[in-house]
GROMACS .gro file of C-alpha atoms in nm:
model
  351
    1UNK     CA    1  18.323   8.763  14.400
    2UNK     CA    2  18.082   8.941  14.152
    3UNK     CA    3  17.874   9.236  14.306
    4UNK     CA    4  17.475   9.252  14.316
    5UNK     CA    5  17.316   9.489  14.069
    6UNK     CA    6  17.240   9.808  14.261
    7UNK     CA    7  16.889   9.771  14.116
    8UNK     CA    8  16.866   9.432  14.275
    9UNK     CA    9  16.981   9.570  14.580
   10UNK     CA   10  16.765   9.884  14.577
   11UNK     CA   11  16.450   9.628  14.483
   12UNK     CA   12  16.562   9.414  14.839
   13UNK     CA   13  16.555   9.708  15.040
   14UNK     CA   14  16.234   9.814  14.929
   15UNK     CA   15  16.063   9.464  15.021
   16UNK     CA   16  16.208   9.438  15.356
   17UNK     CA   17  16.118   9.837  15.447
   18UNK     CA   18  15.774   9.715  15.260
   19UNK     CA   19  15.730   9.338  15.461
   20UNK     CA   20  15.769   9.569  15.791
   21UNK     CA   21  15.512   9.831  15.688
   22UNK     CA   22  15.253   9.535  15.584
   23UNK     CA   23  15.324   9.332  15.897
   24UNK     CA   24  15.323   9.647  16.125
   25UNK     CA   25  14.928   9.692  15.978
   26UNK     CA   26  14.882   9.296  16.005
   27UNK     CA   27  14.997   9.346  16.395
   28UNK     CA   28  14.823   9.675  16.479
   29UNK     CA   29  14.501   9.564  16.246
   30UNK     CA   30  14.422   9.224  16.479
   31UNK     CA   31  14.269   9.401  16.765
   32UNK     CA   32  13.890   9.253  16.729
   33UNK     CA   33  13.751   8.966  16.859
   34UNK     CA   34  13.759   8.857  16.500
   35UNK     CA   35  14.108   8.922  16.374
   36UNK     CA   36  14.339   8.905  16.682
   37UNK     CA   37  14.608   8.686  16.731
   38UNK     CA   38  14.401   8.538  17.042
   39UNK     CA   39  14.052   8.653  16.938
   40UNK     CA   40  13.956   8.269  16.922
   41UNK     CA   41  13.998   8.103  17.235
   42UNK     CA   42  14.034   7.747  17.070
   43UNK     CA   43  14.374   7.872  16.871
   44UNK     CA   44  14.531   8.135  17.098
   45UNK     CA   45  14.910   8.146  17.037
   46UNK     CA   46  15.004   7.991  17.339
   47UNK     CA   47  14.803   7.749  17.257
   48UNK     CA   48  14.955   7.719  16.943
   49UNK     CA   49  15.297   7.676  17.080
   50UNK     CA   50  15.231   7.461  17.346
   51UNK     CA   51  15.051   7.215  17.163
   52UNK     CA   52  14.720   7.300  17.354
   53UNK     CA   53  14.514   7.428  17.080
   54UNK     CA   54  14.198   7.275  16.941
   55UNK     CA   55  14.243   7.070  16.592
   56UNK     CA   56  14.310   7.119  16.338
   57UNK     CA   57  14.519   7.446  16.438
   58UNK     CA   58  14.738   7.253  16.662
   59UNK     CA   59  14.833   7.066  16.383
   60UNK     CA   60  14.983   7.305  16.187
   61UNK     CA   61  15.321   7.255  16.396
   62UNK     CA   62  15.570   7.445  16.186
   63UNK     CA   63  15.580   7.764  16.341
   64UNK     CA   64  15.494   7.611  16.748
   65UNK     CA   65  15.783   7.398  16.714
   66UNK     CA   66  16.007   7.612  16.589
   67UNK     CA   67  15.948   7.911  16.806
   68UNK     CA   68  15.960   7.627  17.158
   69UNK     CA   69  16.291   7.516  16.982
   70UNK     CA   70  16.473   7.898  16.982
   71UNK     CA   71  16.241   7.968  17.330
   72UNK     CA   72  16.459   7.662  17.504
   73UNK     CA   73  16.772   7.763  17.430
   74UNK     CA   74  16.761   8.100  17.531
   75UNK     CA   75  16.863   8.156  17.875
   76UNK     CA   76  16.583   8.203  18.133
   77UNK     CA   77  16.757   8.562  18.215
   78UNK     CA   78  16.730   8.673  17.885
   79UNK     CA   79  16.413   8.600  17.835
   80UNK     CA   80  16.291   8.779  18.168
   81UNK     CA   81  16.549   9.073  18.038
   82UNK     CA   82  16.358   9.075  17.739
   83UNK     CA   83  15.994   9.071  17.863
   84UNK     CA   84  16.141   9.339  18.182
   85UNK     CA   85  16.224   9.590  17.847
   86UNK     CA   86  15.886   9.556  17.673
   87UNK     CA   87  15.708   9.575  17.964
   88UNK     CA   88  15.908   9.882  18.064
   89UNK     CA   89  15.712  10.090  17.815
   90UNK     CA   90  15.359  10.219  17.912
   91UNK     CA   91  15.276  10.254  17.513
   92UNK     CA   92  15.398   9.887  17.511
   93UNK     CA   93  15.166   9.800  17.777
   94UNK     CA   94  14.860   9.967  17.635
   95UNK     CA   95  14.882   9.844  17.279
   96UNK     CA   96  14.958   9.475  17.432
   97UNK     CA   97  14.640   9.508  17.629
   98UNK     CA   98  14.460   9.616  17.310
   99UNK     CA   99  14.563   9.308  17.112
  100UNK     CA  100  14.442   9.107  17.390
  101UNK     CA  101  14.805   8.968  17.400
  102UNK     CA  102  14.968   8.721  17.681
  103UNK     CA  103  15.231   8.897  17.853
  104UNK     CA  104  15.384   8.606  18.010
  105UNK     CA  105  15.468   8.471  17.697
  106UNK     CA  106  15.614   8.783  17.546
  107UNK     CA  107  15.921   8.595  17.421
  108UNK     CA  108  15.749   8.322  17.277
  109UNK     CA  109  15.554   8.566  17.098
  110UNK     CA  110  15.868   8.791  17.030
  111UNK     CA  111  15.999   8.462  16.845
  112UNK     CA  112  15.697   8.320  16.666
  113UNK     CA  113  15.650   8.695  16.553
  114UNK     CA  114  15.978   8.701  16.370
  115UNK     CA  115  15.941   8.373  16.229
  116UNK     CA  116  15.624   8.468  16.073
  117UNK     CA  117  15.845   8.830  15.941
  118UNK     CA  118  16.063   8.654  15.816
  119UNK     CA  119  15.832   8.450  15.582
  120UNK     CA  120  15.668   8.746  15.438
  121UNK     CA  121  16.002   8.954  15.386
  122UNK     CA  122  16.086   8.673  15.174
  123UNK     CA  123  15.789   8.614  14.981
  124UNK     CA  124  15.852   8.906  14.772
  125UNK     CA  125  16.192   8.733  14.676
  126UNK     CA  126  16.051   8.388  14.578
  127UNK     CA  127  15.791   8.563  14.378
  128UNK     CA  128  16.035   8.774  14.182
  129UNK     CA  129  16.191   8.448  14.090
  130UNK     CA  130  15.887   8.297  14.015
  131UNK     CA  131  15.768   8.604  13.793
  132UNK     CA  132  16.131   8.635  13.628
  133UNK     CA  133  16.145   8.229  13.510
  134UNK     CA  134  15.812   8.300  13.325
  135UNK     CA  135  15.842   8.641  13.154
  136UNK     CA  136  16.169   8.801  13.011
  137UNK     CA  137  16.101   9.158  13.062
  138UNK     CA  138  16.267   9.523  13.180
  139UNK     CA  139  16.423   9.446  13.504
  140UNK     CA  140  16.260   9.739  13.672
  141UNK     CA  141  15.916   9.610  13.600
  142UNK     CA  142  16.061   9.260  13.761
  143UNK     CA  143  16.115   9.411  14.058
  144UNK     CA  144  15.825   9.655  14.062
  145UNK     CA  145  15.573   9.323  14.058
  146UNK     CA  146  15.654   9.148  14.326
  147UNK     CA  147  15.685   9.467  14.534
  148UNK     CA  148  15.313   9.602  14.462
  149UNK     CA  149  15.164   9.204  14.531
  150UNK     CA  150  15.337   9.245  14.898
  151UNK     CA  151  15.185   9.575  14.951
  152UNK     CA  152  14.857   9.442  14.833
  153UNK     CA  153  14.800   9.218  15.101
  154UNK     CA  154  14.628   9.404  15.332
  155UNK     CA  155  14.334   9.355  15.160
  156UNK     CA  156  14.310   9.046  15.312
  157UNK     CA  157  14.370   9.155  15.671
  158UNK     CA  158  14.020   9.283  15.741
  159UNK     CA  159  13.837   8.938  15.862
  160UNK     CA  160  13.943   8.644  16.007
  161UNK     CA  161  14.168   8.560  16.300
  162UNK     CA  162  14.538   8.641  16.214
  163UNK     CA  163  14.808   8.323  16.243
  164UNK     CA  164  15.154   8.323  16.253
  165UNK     CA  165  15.133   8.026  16.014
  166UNK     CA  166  14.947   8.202  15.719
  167UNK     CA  167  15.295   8.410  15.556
  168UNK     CA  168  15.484   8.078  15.614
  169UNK     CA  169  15.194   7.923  15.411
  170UNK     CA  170  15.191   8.207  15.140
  171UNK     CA  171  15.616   8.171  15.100
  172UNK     CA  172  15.609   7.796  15.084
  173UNK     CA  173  15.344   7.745  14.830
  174UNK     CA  174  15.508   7.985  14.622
  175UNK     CA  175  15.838   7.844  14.668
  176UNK     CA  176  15.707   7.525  14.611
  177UNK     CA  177  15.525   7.664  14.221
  178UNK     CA  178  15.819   7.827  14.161
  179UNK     CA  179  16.011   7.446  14.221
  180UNK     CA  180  15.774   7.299  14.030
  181UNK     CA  181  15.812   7.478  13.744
  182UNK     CA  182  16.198   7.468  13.744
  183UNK     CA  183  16.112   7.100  13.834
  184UNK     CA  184  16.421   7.132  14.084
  185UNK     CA  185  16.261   6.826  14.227
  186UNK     CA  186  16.613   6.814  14.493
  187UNK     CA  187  16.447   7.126  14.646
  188UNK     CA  188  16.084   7.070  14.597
  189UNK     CA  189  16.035   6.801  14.832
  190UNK     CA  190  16.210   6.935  15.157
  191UNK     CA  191  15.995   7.291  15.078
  192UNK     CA  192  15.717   7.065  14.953
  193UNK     CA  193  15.705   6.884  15.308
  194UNK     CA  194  15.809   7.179  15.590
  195UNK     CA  195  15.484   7.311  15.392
  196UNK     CA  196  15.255   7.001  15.491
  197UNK     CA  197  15.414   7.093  15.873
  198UNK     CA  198  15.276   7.418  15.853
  199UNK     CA  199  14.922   7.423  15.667
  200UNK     CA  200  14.764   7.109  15.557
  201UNK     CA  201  14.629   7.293  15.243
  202UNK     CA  202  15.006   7.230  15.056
  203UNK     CA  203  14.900   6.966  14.946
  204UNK     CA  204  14.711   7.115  14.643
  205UNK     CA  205  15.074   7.168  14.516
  206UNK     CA  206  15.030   6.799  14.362
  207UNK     CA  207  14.717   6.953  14.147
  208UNK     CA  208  14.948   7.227  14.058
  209UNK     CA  209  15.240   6.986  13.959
  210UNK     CA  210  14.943   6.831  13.724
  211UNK     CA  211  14.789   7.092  13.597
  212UNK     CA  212  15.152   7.241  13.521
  213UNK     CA  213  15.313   6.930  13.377
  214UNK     CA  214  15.019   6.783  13.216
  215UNK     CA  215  15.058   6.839  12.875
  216UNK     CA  216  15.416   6.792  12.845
  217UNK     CA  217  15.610   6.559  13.087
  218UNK     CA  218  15.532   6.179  13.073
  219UNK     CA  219  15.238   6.045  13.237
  220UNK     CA  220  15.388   5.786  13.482
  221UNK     CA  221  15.667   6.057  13.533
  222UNK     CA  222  15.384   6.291  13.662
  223UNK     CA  223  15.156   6.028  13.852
  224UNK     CA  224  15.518   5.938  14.042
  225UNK     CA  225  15.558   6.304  14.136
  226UNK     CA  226  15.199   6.380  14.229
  227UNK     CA  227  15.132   6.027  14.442
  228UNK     CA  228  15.487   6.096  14.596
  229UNK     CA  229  15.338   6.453  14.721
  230UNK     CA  230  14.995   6.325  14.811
  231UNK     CA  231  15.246   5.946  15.034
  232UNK     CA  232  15.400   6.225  15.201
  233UNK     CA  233  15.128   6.459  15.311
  234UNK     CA  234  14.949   6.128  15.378
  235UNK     CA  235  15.239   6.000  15.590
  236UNK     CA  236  15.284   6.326  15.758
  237UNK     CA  237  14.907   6.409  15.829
  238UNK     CA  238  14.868   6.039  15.994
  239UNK     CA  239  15.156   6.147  16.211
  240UNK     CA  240  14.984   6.451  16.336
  241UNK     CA  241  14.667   6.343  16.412
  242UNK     CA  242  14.827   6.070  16.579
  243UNK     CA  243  15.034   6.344  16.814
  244UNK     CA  244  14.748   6.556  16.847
  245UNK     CA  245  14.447   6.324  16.868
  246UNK     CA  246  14.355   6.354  17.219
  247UNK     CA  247  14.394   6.710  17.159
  248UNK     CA  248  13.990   6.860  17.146
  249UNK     CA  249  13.815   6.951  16.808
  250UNK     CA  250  13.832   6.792  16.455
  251UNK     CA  251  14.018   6.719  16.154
  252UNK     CA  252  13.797   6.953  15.965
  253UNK     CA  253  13.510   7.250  16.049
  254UNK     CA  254  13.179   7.222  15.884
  255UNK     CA  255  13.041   7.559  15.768
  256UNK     CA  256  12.852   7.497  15.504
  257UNK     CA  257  12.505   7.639  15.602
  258UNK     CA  258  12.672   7.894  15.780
  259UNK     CA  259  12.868   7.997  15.437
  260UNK     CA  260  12.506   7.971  15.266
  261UNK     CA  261  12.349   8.206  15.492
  262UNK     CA  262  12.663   8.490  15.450
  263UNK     CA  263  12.587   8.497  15.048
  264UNK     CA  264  12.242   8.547  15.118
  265UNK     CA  265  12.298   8.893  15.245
  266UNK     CA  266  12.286   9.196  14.983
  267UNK     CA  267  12.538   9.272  14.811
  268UNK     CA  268  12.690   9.622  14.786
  269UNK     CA  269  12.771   9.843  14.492
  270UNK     CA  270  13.099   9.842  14.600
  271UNK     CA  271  13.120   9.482  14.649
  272UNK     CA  272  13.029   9.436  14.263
  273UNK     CA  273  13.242   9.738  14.166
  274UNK     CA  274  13.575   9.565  14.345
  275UNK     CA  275  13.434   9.237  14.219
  276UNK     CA  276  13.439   9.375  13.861
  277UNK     CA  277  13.804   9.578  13.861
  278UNK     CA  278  13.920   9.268  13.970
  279UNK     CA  279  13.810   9.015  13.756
  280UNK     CA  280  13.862   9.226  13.463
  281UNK     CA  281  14.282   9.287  13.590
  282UNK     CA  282  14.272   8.906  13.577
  283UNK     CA  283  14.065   8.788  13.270
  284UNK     CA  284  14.139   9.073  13.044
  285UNK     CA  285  14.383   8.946  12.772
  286UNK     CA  286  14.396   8.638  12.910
  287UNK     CA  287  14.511   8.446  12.595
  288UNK     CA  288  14.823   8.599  12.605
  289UNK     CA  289  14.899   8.545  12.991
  290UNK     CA  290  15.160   8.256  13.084
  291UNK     CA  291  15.013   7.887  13.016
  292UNK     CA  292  15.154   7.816  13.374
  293UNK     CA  293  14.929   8.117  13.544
  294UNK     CA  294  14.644   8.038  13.349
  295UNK     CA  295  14.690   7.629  13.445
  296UNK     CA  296  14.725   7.759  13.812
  297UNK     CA  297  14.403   7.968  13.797
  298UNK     CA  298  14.241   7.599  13.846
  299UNK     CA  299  14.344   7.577  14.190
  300UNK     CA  300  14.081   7.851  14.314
  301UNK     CA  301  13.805   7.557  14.242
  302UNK     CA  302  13.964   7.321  14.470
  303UNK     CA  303  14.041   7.644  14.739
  304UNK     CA  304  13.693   7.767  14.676
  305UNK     CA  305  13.507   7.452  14.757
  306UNK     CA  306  13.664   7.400  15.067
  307UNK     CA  307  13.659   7.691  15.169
  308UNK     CA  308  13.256   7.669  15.143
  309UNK     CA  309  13.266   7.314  15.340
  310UNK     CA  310  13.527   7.392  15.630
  311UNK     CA  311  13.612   7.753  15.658
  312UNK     CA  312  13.441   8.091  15.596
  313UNK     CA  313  13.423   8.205  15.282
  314UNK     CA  314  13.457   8.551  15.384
  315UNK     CA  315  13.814   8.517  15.523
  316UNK     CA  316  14.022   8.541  15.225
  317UNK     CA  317  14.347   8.467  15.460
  318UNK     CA  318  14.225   8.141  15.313
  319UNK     CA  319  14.339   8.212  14.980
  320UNK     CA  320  14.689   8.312  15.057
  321UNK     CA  321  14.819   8.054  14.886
  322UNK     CA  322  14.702   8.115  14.538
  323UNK     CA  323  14.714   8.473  14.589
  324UNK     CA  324  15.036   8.528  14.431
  325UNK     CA  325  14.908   8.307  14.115
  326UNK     CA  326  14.598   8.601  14.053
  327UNK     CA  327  14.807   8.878  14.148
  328UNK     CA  328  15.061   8.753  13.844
  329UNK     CA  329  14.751   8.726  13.610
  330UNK     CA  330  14.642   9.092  13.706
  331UNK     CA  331  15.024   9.255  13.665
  332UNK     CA  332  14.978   9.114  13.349
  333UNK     CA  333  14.726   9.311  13.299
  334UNK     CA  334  14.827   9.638  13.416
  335UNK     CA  335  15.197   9.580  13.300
  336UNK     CA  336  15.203   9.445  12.955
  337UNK     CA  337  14.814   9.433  12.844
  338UNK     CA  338  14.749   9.850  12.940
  339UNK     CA  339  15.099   9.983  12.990
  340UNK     CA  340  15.254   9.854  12.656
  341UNK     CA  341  15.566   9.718  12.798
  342UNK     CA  342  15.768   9.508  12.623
  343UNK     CA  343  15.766   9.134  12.728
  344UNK     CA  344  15.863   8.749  12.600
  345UNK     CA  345  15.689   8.431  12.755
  346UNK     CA  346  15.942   8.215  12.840
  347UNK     CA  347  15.864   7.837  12.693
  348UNK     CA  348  15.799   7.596  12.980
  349UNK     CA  349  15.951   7.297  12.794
  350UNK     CA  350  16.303   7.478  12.783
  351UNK     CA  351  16.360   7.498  13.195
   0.00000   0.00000   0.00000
């Protein structure tokens, strides 16, 4: 059995040590009424995982039903064992009472915690594969990459509640480019719909597979792949809001006039001096970027919009999904566009 590269090795090591350090600060960080993991009554995490929640959280079943599924089979005296433990600790106690957190539910949480983990420890992962079937490049520079987009997360942890579904969101749509563009279709579609279980917002991957594919696979060969995506979200969302109908609150949240009245307040220096940096990382040399980042770029317009309509624009959570897409563009940048390293484009029609 051939051995892993020590370099690959040393690169894995770092993005588990680094998913703990960013979800330790995504843990500690949600202790507002605006951020916590129960700061909104309507989507608590019990709530969550008992199916209890308002729509359209409750409807975004992947994590819930997973963590009720490990929660049943573990023996009742474990899970008292466990909860006896944490409990045990007075710093436990205090911090747990500053997150606002459920203690009766400590293993639930315990398990719906580690499923969310393990989502972002493998992000970095998928996105090194994603980053390494479009450029051919030094390998340290492949790993480096996906290592600085994990640890640049945090930017987004400062508003907006935190949910255990949003790193299961950020893996799958990755995994689910990254499928696309190997058009490993076998794959795709399993990822494709455990992502529709988790965040209704996967299905934007059939834009992607469009806006990816558009120029070179056959027409009726895309239209079958994007109207199979958009059948199964349809089939899958009908299911859901069947389950959950009784459940209270709506398919969607209006906040339009809400979102008008936030961009109506001045804007700081700051604001236009972070706007700037980063708009320039991701539009500077951008005729030379990958045609598959630059096609993805798109999918902000469809993000951005509803985002205006049914979320708040200010909680860039929202954007998880294309995160990884901009963050690509911008490594560009700093990589190969200001650092001078060597790189090749790999051809899309050869994969």
């Amino acid at each position: 059995m051939s051995r892993l590269p020590a370099g690959r090795i040393s690169a894995g090591i770092l993005y588990v040590a680094a998913a703990a350090f960013v979800f330790a600060a995504w843990i500690w960080g949600a202790d507002t009424q605006s951020t916590a993991l129960n700061g909104d009554p309507r989507s608590t995490l019990a709530g969550l995982i008992d199916g209890t929640a308002y729509r359209p959280f409750v409807q975004r079943v992947l994590v819930p039903v997973l963590t009720r599924g490990v929660a049943a089979v573990v023996p009742a005296a474990a899970r008292a064992a466990l909860t006896d433990a944490l409990m045990g600790s007075q710093k436990f106690r205090n911090e747990s009472a500053r997150l606002g957190w459920d203690t009766s539910r400590l293993p639930e949480y315990c398990v719906a915690l580690l499923l969310a983990f393990a989502a972002l420890a493998a992000f970095p992962f998928v996105l090194r594969s994603l980053f390494r079937t479009l450029y051919e490049t030094d390998p340290g520079i492949s790993h480096l990459i996906p290592l600085a987009v994990l640890l640049g997360l945090p930017l987004f942890f400062g508003v907006g509640t935190h949910y255990v579904y949003d790193f299961p969101a950020l893996l799958l749509f990755t995994a689910g480019l990254l499928l696309i563009v190997r058009r490993d279709w076998t794959l795709f579609y399993p990822v494709y719909a455990i992502g529709c279980l988790n965040k209704e917002t996967t299905v934007l991957l059939a834009l992607a597979t469009i806006l990816i594919w558009r120029k070179s696979m056959p027409a009726r060969q895309l239209a079958t792949h994007a109207g199979a995506q958009i059948l199964i979200f349809g089939v899958l969302e009908y299911a859901l809001t069947t389950a959950y109908g009784a459940n209270p609150g709506s398919a969607l949240e209006f906040h339009l006039f809400g979102n008008i009245h936030n961009f109506l307040f001045p804007y700081t220096i700051e604001w236009a001096f972070f706007t700037a940096l980063i708009g320039t990382l991701i539009f500077h040399d951008i005729g030379r970027k990958h045609e598959v980042l630059k096609a993805c770029a798109w999918l902000i317009v469809p993000f951005a919009l509803l985002m205006l309509l049914f979320a708040w624009m200010t909680e860039l959570r929202d954007m998880y999904e294309i995160y990884p897409v901009f963050a690509l563009l911008a490594a560009h940048t700093l990589a190969f566009s200001w650092g001078k390293r060597a790189y090749t484009l790999k051809p899309l029609h050869s994969r």
